[in-house]
Short mmCIF file of C-alpha atoms in Angstrom, two decimals:
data_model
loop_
_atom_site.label_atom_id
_atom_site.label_comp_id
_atom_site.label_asym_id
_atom_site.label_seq_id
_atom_site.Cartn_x
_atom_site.Cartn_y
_atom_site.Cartn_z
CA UNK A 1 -28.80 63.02 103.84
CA UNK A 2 -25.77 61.18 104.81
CA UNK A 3 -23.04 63.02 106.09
CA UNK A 4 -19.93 61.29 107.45
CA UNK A 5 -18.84 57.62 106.23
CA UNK A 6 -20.68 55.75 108.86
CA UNK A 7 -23.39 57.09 107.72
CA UNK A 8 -23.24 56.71 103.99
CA UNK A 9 -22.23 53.27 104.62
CA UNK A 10 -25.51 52.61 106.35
CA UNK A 11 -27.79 54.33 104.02
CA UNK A 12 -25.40 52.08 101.53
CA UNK A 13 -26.41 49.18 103.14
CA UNK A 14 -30.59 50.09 104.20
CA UNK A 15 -30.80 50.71 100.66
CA UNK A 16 -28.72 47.25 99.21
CA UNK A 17 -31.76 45.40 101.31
CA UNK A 18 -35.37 44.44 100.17
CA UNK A 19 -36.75 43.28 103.57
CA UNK A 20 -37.08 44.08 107.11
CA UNK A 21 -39.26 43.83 109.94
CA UNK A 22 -41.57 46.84 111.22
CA UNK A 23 -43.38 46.79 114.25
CA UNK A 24 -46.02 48.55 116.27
CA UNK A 25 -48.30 48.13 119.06
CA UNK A 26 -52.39 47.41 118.51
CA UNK A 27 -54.82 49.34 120.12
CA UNK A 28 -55.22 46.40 123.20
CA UNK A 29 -51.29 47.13 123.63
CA UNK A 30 -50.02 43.73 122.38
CA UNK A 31 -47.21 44.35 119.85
CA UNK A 32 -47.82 43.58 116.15
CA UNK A 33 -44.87 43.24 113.83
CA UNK A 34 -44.62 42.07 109.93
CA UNK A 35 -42.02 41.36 107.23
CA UNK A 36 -42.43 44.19 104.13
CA UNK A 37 -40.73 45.15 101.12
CA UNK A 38 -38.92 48.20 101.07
CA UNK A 39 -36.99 51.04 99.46
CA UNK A 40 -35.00 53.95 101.56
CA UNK A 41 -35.24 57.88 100.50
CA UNK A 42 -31.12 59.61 101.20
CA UNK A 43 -33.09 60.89 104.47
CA UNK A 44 -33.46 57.04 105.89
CA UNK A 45 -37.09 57.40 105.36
CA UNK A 46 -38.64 53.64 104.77
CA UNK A 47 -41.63 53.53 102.21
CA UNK A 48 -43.39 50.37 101.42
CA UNK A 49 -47.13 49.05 100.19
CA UNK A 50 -49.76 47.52 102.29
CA UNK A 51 -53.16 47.25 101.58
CA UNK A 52 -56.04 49.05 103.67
CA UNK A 53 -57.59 45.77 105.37
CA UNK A 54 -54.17 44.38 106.71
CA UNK A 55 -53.23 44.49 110.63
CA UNK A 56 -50.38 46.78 109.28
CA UNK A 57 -52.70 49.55 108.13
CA UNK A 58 -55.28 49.24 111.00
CA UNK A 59 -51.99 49.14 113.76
CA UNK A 60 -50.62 52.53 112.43
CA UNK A 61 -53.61 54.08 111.83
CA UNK A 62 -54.40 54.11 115.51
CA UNK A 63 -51.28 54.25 116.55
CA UNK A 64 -48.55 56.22 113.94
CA UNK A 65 -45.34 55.27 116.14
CA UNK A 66 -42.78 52.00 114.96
CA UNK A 67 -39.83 50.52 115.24
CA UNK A 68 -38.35 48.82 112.17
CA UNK A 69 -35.28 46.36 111.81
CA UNK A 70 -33.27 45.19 109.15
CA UNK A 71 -29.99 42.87 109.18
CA UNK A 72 -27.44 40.52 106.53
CA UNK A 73 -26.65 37.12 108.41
CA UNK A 74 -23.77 37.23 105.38
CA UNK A 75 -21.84 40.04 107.04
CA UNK A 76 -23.01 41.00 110.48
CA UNK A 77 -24.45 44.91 109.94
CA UNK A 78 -27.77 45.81 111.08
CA UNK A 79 -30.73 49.07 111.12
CA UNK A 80 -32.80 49.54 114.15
CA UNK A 81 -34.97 52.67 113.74
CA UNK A 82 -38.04 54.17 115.50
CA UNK A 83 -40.29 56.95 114.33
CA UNK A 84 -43.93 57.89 113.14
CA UNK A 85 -45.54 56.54 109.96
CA UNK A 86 -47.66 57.87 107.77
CA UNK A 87 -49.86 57.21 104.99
CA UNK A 88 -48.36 59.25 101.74
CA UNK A 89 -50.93 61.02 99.64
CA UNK A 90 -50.88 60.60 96.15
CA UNK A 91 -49.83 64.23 95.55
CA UNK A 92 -47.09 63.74 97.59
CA UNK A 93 -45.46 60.39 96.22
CA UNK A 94 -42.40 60.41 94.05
CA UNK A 95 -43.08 58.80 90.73
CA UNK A 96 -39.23 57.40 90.42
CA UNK A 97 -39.80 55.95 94.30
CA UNK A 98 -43.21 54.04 93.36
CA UNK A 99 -41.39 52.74 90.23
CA UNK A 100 -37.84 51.68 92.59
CA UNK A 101 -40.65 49.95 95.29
CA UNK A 102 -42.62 48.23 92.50
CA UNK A 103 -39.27 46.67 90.81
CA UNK A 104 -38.33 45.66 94.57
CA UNK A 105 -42.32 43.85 95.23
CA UNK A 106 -41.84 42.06 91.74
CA UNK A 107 -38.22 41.24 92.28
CA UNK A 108 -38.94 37.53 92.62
CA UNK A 109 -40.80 36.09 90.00
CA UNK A 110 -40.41 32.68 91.32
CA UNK A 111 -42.32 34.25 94.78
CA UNK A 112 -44.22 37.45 94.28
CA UNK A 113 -44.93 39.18 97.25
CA UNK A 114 -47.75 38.61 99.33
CA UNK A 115 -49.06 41.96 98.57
CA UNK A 116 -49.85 40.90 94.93
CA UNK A 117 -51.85 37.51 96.37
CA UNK A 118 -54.06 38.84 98.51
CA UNK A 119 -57.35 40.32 98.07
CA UNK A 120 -58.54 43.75 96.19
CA UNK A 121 -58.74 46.39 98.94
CA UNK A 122 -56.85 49.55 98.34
CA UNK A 123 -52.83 49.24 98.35
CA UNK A 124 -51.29 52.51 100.13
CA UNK A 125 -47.88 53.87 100.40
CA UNK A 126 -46.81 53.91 104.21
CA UNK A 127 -43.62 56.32 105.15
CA UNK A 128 -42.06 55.78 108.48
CA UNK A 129 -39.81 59.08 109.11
CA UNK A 130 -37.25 57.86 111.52
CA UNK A 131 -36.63 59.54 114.68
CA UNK A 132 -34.05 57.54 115.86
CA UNK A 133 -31.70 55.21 114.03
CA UNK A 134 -28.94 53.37 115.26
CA UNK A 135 -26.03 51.38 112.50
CA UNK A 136 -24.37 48.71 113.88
CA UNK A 137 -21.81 47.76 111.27
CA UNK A 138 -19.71 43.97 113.22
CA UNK A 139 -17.90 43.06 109.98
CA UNK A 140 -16.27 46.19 108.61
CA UNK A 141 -16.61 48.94 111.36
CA UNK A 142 -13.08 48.84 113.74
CA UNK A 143 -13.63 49.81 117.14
CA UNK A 144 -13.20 53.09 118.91
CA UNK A 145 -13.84 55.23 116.01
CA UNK A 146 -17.47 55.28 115.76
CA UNK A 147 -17.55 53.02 112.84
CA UNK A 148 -19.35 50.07 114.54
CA UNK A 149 -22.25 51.87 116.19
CA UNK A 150 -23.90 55.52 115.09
CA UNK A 151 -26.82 56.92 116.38
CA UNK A 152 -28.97 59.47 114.40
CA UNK A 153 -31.52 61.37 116.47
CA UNK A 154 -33.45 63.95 114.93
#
């Protein structure tokens, strides 16, 4: 949960944001990275679909640990976070969170998301828990007072 302002104005901002860029590194140790569709849990947990036959899925499975990245070219902020992912078991998943993530896949009906175009294999829900997270707020934050960068480590 967000505690001081810094932080509530990043959470603010992960969670104004549909896209971003996670990354991780294939089993021959060449890096893989993809654009998803997103949502944010208070905790700065990313959750987002991807289906079972995707580089994605077969990355994490073998090796749980990314980095993820998400930025506004309209005022300069940006999210760099690493930590573990994980495949969410049905039992676990949040019915309100699967209903926020589906509005956020469909939200262009001009462009739906490539999730929706591509072939039948099973669609998961991927968490990545962040470990480390660092807010880097250019347009807003004033300097010296911790408002342009914060680092969460947990």
């Amino acid at each position: 949960m967000a505690n001081t302002k810094s932080e509530q104005d990043a959470l603010h901002f992960l969670r104004s944001q549909r896209l971003g860029v996670i990354s991780g590194v294939k089993e021959n140790g060449t890096p893989h990275s993809a654009l998803i569709y997103y949502v944010a849990s208070p905790t700065f947990s990313i959750y987002f679909f991807t289906k079972t036959n995707t580089k994605k899925y077969e990355t994490f499975q073998k090796n749980p640990i990314a980095a993820f990245v998400v930025g506004s070219s309209d005022f300069p902020q940006v999210i760099q976070m690493e930590g573990t992912i994980r495949v969410v078991p049905r039992e676990e998943q949040d019915p309100s969170m699967i209903s926020e993530l589906l509005t956020t896949v469909s939200s262009n009906p001009m462009y739906p998301a490539p999730l929706v175009r591509m072939d039948d294999a099973e669609v998961v829900l991927m968490e990545l828990k962040p470990t480390w997270l660092r807010w880097a707020d250019f347009a807003f934050g004033r300097p010296n007072n911790n408002e342009i960068f914060f680092e969460i480590i947990k």
